[in-house]
Amino acid sequence: MQTEFIIVTPQFEKHIALIQLNRPKELNALNLQLMGEVRDALKMLDNDDHVRAIIITGNEKAFAAGADIKQMAGKTAIDMLNIDQFSTWDQIKKTKKPLIAAVSGFALGGGCELMMHCDIIVASETARIGQPEIKIGVMPGAGGTQRLTRAVGKALAMEMVLTGKFITAEEALRAGLINKVVPVEFYLKEAVQYAQQLAALSPVAVKLAKEAVLNAFNSSLDEGLHFERKNFYLCFASEDQKEGMNAFIEKRTAQFSGK
Ligand code: DAK
């Protein structure tokens, strides 16, 4: 895949792919082309049978400092409507395989929103996370008001969205927004460790479980339980279910095939 603003490594490690946002001078500001590249890479990796977990990262200074303000500044509402960035974000949201964010430095605006599209979030102690759109006269547009509120609750979400304040990685961890904070030299390694754990499991069960957890945000408890039940039954259609349970009984490590 030809890319200008991201680096895609489909076999970063066995079964693990890496997408690195790569506009360092602009703190990985998410211009339209970069977002299109992320969308296309995720689609490709989601369809690649060798890949079982995908890490998205930036660099030490920035995961991403938000959508590209310079690209957006002169746009009209109709330009924004016609560009239809939502279709790109909607496609990213459809990724079935587990996404792990390895975050260091700034994760702001669209950067925070991209981070929140990931299923597991590892951050370095230097991470600064926020939805500062209010300071440039707009508001979050890619799910920030919804995903952030569901993750951290009304009080902190209001504070972040209405004042634009950044929070530290430690604060994000305490608020339930992220999974782990590590010293800056380890944030990618830690993300790889999560990916290795996931890659060793049944890809079928991981996908179905991810889908069921995400469904919790869109459904009543009863609807969610019903959905979970269907996915639970579906696990029993896989060879991986037989392999996983037999391996337990035979006291050996399961070898999951994704079938
Ligand atoms: N856009 C464009 N360029 C950016 C940028 C951004 N978001 N963030 C940083 N840069 C550029 C700076 O302009 C500067 O470029 P030069 O001046 O060197 O050419 C370079 O990166 C380094 O930045 P600074 O010199 O400012 O670095 P500092 O360390 O002093 O400050 C900072 C770092 C992150 C605190 C600061 O750069 C900053 O406040 N950046 C803007 C943060 C921000 O407001 N982010 C939210 C943007 S709005 C949607 C989907 C998503 C969105 C909207 C719609 N749809 C689906 C419809 C998302 C919107 C947003 O994210």
CSV table of C-alpha atoms and ligand atoms in Angstrom, one decimal:
chain,number,residue,atom,x,y,z
A,1,MET,CA,0.0,0.0,0.0
A,2,GLN,CA,1.4,3.4,-1.0
A,3,THR,CA,1.1,6.0,1.8
A,4,GLU,CA,2.5,9.4,2.4
A,5,PHE,CA,1.5,10.3,6.0
A,6,ILE,CA,1.4,6.9,7.7
A,7,ILE,CA,3.7,3.9,7.8
A,8,VAL,CA,2.0,0.5,7.6
A,9,THR,CA,3.8,-2.6,8.8
A,10,PRO,CA,1.5,-5.5,8.2
A,11,GLN,CA,3.9,-8.0,9.9
A,12,PHE,CA,5.4,-5.9,12.7
A,13,GLU,CA,5.5,-9.1,14.6
A,14,LYS,CA,3.8,-12.4,14.0
A,15,HIS,CA,0.0,-11.7,13.7
A,16,ILE,CA,0.5,-8.1,14.7
A,17,ALA,CA,0.3,-5.1,12.4
A,18,LEU,CA,1.4,-1.5,13.1
A,19,ILE,CA,0.1,1.7,11.7
A,20,GLN,CA,2.3,4.7,12.6
A,21,LEU,CA,1.0,8.2,12.0
A,22,ASN,CA,3.8,10.0,10.4
A,23,ARG,CA,3.5,13.8,10.0
A,24,PRO,CA,5.9,14.6,12.8
A,25,LYS,CA,6.5,18.3,12.0
A,26,GLU,CA,2.7,18.9,12.2
A,27,LEU,CA,2.4,16.8,15.4
A,28,ASN,CA,0.6,14.3,13.3
A,29,ALA,CA,-2.3,16.7,12.5
A,30,LEU,CA,-4.9,14.5,10.8
A,31,ASN,CA,-5.4,15.9,7.4
A,32,LEU,CA,-7.9,14.3,5.0
A,33,GLN,CA,-5.3,12.3,3.1
A,34,LEU,CA,-3.8,10.9,6.4
A,35,MET,CA,-7.3,9.9,7.6
A,36,GLY,CA,-8.0,8.3,4.2
A,37,GLU,CA,-4.8,6.3,4.5
A,38,VAL,CA,-5.7,5.1,8.0
A,39,ARG,CA,-9.1,4.1,6.8
A,40,ASP,CA,-7.6,2.1,3.8
A,41,ALA,CA,-4.9,0.5,5.9
A,42,LEU,CA,-7.4,-0.6,8.5
A,43,LYS,CA,-9.6,-2.1,5.8
A,44,MET,CA,-6.7,-3.9,4.3
A,45,LEU,CA,-5.4,-5.3,7.6
A,46,ASP,CA,-8.9,-6.3,8.7
A,47,ASN,CA,-9.1,-8.4,5.6
A,48,ASP,CA,-5.6,-9.9,6.1
A,49,ASP,CA,-5.8,-13.4,7.6
A,50,HIS,CA,-2.3,-13.2,9.1
A,51,VAL,CA,-3.2,-10.1,11.2
A,52,ARG,CA,-4.9,-10.7,14.5
A,53,ALA,CA,-4.3,-7.3,16.3
A,54,ILE,CA,-3.5,-3.8,15.0
A,55,ILE,CA,-1.5,-1.2,16.9
A,56,ILE,CA,-2.0,2.5,16.0
A,57,THR,CA,0.7,4.9,17.2
A,58,GLY,CA,2.4,8.2,16.6
A,59,ASN,CA,5.7,9.3,18.0
A,60,GLU,CA,6.9,10.3,21.4
A,61,LYS,CA,5.8,14.0,21.0
A,62,ALA,CA,2.4,13.3,19.5
A,63,PHE,CA,-0.1,10.6,18.9
A,64,ALA,CA,-2.0,13.3,17.0
A,65,ALA,CA,-2.7,16.9,17.8
A,66,GLY,CA,-6.2,16.8,16.1
A,67,ALA,CA,-7.6,17.4,12.7
A,68,ASP,CA,-5.6,19.7,10.5
A,69,ILE,CA,-6.7,23.1,11.5
A,70,LYS,CA,-5.0,24.7,8.5
A,71,GLN,CA,-6.9,22.5,6.1
A,72,MET,CA,-10.2,23.1,7.9
A,73,ALA,CA,-9.9,26.9,8.6
A,74,GLY,CA,-11.4,28.2,5.3
A,75,LYS,CA,-14.1,25.5,4.8
A,76,THR,CA,-17.8,26.2,4.7
A,77,ALA,CA,-20.4,24.0,6.2
A,78,ILE,CA,-21.3,22.8,2.7
A,79,ASP,CA,-17.6,22.0,2.0
A,80,MET,CA,-17.6,19.9,5.2
A,81,LEU,CA,-20.8,18.2,4.1
A,82,ASN,CA,-19.4,17.4,0.7
A,83,ILE,CA,-16.1,16.2,2.0
A,84,ASP,CA,-18.1,13.7,4.1
A,85,GLN,CA,-15.3,12.9,6.6
A,86,PHE,CA,-17.9,10.9,8.5
A,87,SER,CA,-17.8,8.1,6.0
A,88,THR,CA,-14.0,7.7,6.7
A,89,TRP,CA,-14.6,7.6,10.5
A,90,ASP,CA,-17.5,5.3,10.1
A,91,GLN,CA,-15.3,2.9,8.1
A,92,ILE,CA,-12.7,3.0,10.9
A,93,LYS,CA,-15.4,2.2,13.4
A,94,LYS,CA,-16.2,-0.9,11.5
A,95,THR,CA,-12.8,-2.5,12.1
A,96,LYS,CA,-13.5,-6.0,13.5
A,97,LYS,CA,-10.0,-6.9,14.7
A,98,PRO,CA,-8.8,-5.5,18.0
A,99,LEU,CA,-7.2,-2.0,17.8
A,100,ILE,CA,-4.6,-1.0,20.3
A,101,ALA,CA,-3.6,2.6,20.7
A,102,ALA,CA,0.0,3.3,21.8
A,103,VAL,CA,-0.1,7.0,22.8
A,104,SER,CA,2.6,9.4,23.7
A,105,GLY,CA,2.5,13.2,23.8
A,106,PHE,CA,-0.5,15.0,22.5
A,107,ALA,CA,-3.8,13.1,21.8
A,108,LEU,CA,-6.1,16.1,21.1
A,109,GLY,CA,-9.4,16.7,19.3
A,110,GLY,CA,-9.5,14.2,16.4
A,111,GLY,CA,-6.4,12.6,17.9
A,112,CYS,CA,-8.3,11.8,21.1
A,113,GLU,CA,-11.2,10.6,19.0
A,114,LEU,CA,-9.1,8.3,17.0
A,115,MET,CA,-7.5,7.0,20.2
A,116,MET,CA,-11.1,6.4,21.6
A,117,HIS,CA,-11.9,4.3,18.5
A,118,CYS,CA,-9.3,1.8,19.8
A,119,ASP,CA,-10.2,-1.1,22.1
A,120,ILE,CA,-7.2,-1.0,24.4
A,121,ILE,CA,-5.2,2.2,25.1
A,122,VAL,CA,-1.7,2.3,26.4
A,123,ALA,CA,-0.2,5.7,27.2
A,124,SER,CA,3.2,7.0,28.1
A,125,GLU,CA,3.5,9.2,31.3
A,126,THR,CA,4.0,12.1,29.0
A,127,ALA,CA,0.6,11.8,27.2
A,128,ARG,CA,-1.7,14.9,27.2
A,129,ILE,CA,-5.2,14.1,26.3
A,130,GLY,CA,-8.0,16.6,25.4
A,131,GLN,CA,-10.8,17.8,23.3
A,132,PRO,CA,-9.7,21.5,22.8
A,133,GLU,CA,-11.9,22.2,19.8
A,134,ILE,CA,-13.9,24.8,21.9
A,135,LYS,CA,-10.8,27.0,21.9
A,136,ILE,CA,-10.8,27.3,18.1
A,137,GLY,CA,-14.6,28.0,18.0
A,138,VAL,CA,-15.9,24.6,17.3
A,139,MET,CA,-16.7,21.4,19.2
A,140,PRO,CA,-15.8,17.7,18.8
A,141,GLY,CA,-17.0,16.2,15.6
A,142,ALA,CA,-15.9,12.6,15.5
A,143,GLY,CA,-17.6,11.2,18.6
A,144,GLY,CA,-15.7,13.2,21.3
A,145,THR,CA,-18.8,14.3,23.1
A,146,GLN,CA,-20.2,10.8,23.1
A,147,ARG,CA,-17.3,8.3,23.6
A,148,LEU,CA,-15.5,10.6,26.1
A,149,THR,CA,-18.7,11.0,28.2
A,150,ARG,CA,-19.4,7.3,28.2
A,151,ALA,CA,-15.8,6.6,29.3
A,152,VAL,CA,-15.2,9.2,31.9
A,153,GLY,CA,-18.7,10.4,32.9
A,154,LYS,CA,-20.4,13.8,32.7
A,155,ALA,CA,-18.3,15.9,35.1
A,156,LEU,CA,-14.9,15.3,33.5
A,157,ALA,CA,-16.3,15.2,30.0
A,158,MET,CA,-18.0,18.5,30.4
A,159,GLU,CA,-14.9,20.0,31.9
A,160,MET,CA,-12.7,18.8,29.0
A,161,VAL,CA,-15.2,19.6,26.2
A,162,LEU,CA,-16.3,23.0,27.5
A,163,THR,CA,-12.9,24.3,28.7
A,164,GLY,CA,-10.6,22.4,26.4
A,165,LYS,CA,-8.4,21.4,29.3
A,166,PHE,CA,-5.9,18.6,28.7
A,167,ILE,CA,-5.6,15.8,31.2
A,168,THR,CA,-2.5,13.7,32.0
A,169,ALA,CA,-2.2,10.0,31.3
A,170,GLU,CA,-2.5,9.3,35.0
A,171,GLU,CA,-5.8,11.3,35.2
A,172,ALA,CA,-7.0,9.5,32.1
A,173,LEU,CA,-6.2,6.2,33.7
A,174,ARG,CA,-8.1,7.1,36.9
A,175,ALA,CA,-11.1,8.3,34.9
A,176,GLY,CA,-11.3,5.0,33.0
A,177,LEU,CA,-10.4,6.4,29.6
A,178,ILE,CA,-7.2,4.4,29.1
A,179,ASN,CA,-5.9,1.0,30.2
A,180,LYS,CA,-2.3,1.5,31.2
A,181,VAL,CA,0.3,4.2,31.8
A,182,VAL,CA,4.0,3.4,31.4
A,183,PRO,CA,7.3,5.3,31.2
A,184,VAL,CA,7.7,6.8,27.8
A,185,GLU,CA,10.4,4.3,26.7
A,186,PHE,CA,7.9,1.5,27.1
A,187,TYR,CA,4.6,2.6,25.6
A,188,LEU,CA,5.0,0.8,22.3
A,189,LYS,CA,6.5,-2.3,24.0
A,190,GLU,CA,3.5,-2.4,26.3
A,191,ALA,CA,1.1,-2.1,23.4
A,192,VAL,CA,2.9,-4.9,21.6
A,193,GLN,CA,2.5,-7.1,24.8
A,194,TYR,CA,-1.2,-6.5,24.7
A,195,ALA,CA,-1.2,-7.3,21.0
A,196,GLN,CA,0.7,-10.5,21.6
A,197,GLN,CA,-1.8,-11.6,24.2
A,198,LEU,CA,-4.7,-11.0,21.8
A,199,ALA,CA,-2.9,-12.6,18.9
A,200,ALA,CA,-2.5,-15.8,20.9
A,201,LEU,CA,-6.3,-16.1,21.4
A,202,SER,CA,-9.0,-17.3,19.0
A,203,PRO,CA,-9.4,-14.5,16.4
A,204,VAL,CA,-13.1,-15.6,16.0
A,205,ALA,CA,-13.9,-15.2,19.7
A,206,VAL,CA,-11.9,-12.0,20.0
A,207,LYS,CA,-13.9,-10.4,17.1
A,208,LEU,CA,-17.2,-11.6,18.4
A,209,ALA,CA,-16.4,-10.4,21.9
A,210,LYS,CA,-15.2,-7.0,20.7
A,211,GLU,CA,-18.5,-6.6,18.7
A,212,ALA,CA,-20.5,-7.5,21.8
A,213,VAL,CA,-18.8,-5.1,24.1
A,214,LEU,CA,-19.1,-2.2,21.6
A,215,ASN,CA,-22.8,-3.1,21.2
A,216,ALA,CA,-23.3,-2.3,24.9
A,217,PHE,CA,-23.0,1.4,24.0
A,218,ASN,CA,-25.9,1.1,21.5
A,219,SER,CA,-28.4,-1.0,23.2
A,220,SER,CA,-30.6,-1.6,26.2
A,221,LEU,CA,-29.4,-4.2,28.7
A,222,ASP,CA,-31.8,-6.8,27.3
A,223,GLU,CA,-30.9,-6.1,23.7
A,224,GLY,CA,-27.2,-6.3,24.6
A,225,LEU,CA,-27.7,-9.6,26.4
A,226,HIS,CA,-29.6,-10.9,23.4
A,227,PHE,CA,-26.7,-9.9,21.1
A,228,GLU,CA,-24.1,-11.4,23.4
A,229,ARG,CA,-26.0,-14.7,23.5
A,230,LYS,CA,-26.0,-14.9,19.7
A,231,ASN,CA,-22.3,-14.2,19.5
A,232,PHE,CA,-21.7,-16.7,22.3
A,233,TYR,CA,-23.5,-19.4,20.4
A,234,LEU,CA,-21.6,-18.4,17.3
A,235,CYS,CA,-18.3,-19.2,19.0
A,236,PHE,CA,-19.4,-22.8,19.1
A,237,ALA,CA,-19.4,-22.9,15.3
A,238,SER,CA,-15.7,-22.3,15.3
A,239,GLU,CA,-12.9,-24.9,15.4
A,240,ASP,CA,-11.2,-22.6,17.8
A,241,GLN,CA,-13.8,-23.3,20.5
A,242,LYS,CA,-13.1,-27.0,20.2
A,243,GLU,CA,-9.3,-26.4,20.2
A,244,GLY,CA,-9.5,-24.0,23.2
A,245,MET,CA,-11.6,-26.3,25.4
A,246,ASN,CA,-9.7,-29.5,24.4
A,247,ALA,CA,-6.4,-27.8,25.0
A,248,PHE,CA,-7.5,-26.9,28.5
A,249,ILE,CA,-8.6,-30.4,29.2
A,250,GLU,CA,-5.4,-31.9,27.7
A,251,LYS,CA,-3.3,-29.4,29.7
A,252,ARG,CA,-1.6,-27.9,26.6
A,253,THR,CA,-1.4,-24.5,25.0
A,254,ALA,CA,-4.2,-24.0,22.4
A,255,GLN,CA,-3.2,-23.3,18.8
A,256,PHE,CA,-6.0,-21.1,17.4
A,257,SER,CA,-6.5,-21.1,13.6
A,258,GLY,CA,-9.2,-18.4,13.3
A,259,LYS,CA,-11.6,-21.0,11.8
B,1,DAK,N1,-3.6,21.3,12.8
B,1,DAK,C1,-2.6,21.8,12.0
B,1,DAK,N2,-1.3,22.0,12.4
B,1,DAK,C2,-1.0,21.7,13.7
B,1,DAK,C3,-2.0,21.2,14.6
B,1,DAK,C4,-3.3,21.0,14.1
B,1,DAK,N3,-4.3,20.4,14.8
B,1,DAK,N4,-1.4,21.0,15.8
B,1,DAK,C5,-0.1,21.5,15.7
B,1,DAK,N5,0.1,21.9,14.4
B,1,DAK,C6,1.3,22.4,13.8
B,1,DAK,C7,1.6,23.8,14.3
B,1,DAK,O1,0.9,24.7,13.5
B,1,DAK,C8,3.1,23.9,14.1
B,1,DAK,O2,3.3,24.1,12.7
B,1,DAK,P1,4.4,25.3,12.2
B,1,DAK,O3,3.9,26.5,12.9
B,1,DAK,O4,5.7,24.8,12.8
B,1,DAK,O5,4.3,25.2,10.7
B,1,DAK,C9,3.6,22.5,14.5
B,1,DAK,O6,2.4,21.7,14.3
B,1,DAK,C10,4.1,22.4,15.9
B,1,DAK,O7,3.1,22.9,16.8
B,1,DAK,P2,3.3,24.0,17.9
B,1,DAK,O8,4.4,24.9,17.5
B,1,DAK,O9,2.0,24.7,18.2
B,1,DAK,O10,3.8,23.1,19.1
B,1,DAK,P3,3.7,23.4,20.6
B,1,DAK,O11,4.5,22.3,21.3
B,1,DAK,O12,4.0,24.8,21.0
B,1,DAK,O13,2.1,23.2,21.0
B,1,DAK,C11,0.0,22.0,20.9
B,1,DAK,C12,1.6,21.9,20.8
B,1,DAK,C13,-0.5,20.6,20.5
B,1,DAK,C14,-0.4,22.4,22.3
B,1,DAK,C15,-0.5,23.1,19.8
B,1,DAK,O14,0.2,22.8,18.6
B,1,DAK,C16,-2.0,23.0,19.7
B,1,DAK,O15,-2.7,23.6,20.5
B,1,DAK,N6,-2.4,22.5,18.6
B,1,DAK,C17,-3.8,22.4,18.2
B,1,DAK,C18,-4.6,21.4,19.0
B,1,DAK,C19,-6.1,21.4,18.7
B,1,DAK,O16,-6.7,22.5,18.8
B,1,DAK,N7,-6.6,20.3,18.2
B,1,DAK,C20,-8.0,20.2,17.8
B,1,DAK,C21,-8.1,20.5,16.4
B,1,DAK,S1,-9.8,20.4,15.8
B,1,DAK,C22,-14.5,15.6,12.1
B,1,DAK,C23,-13.6,14.8,12.6
B,1,DAK,C24,-12.6,15.3,13.5
B,1,DAK,C25,-12.6,16.6,13.8
B,1,DAK,C26,-13.5,17.5,13.2
B,1,DAK,C27,-14.5,16.9,12.3
B,1,DAK,N8,-15.5,15.1,11.2
B,1,DAK,C28,-15.7,13.7,11.0
B,1,DAK,C29,-16.4,16.0,10.5
B,1,DAK,C30,-11.5,17.1,14.6
B,1,DAK,C31,-11.3,18.4,14.9
B,1,DAK,C32,-10.1,18.7,15.6
B,1,DAK,O17,-9.3,17.9,16.0
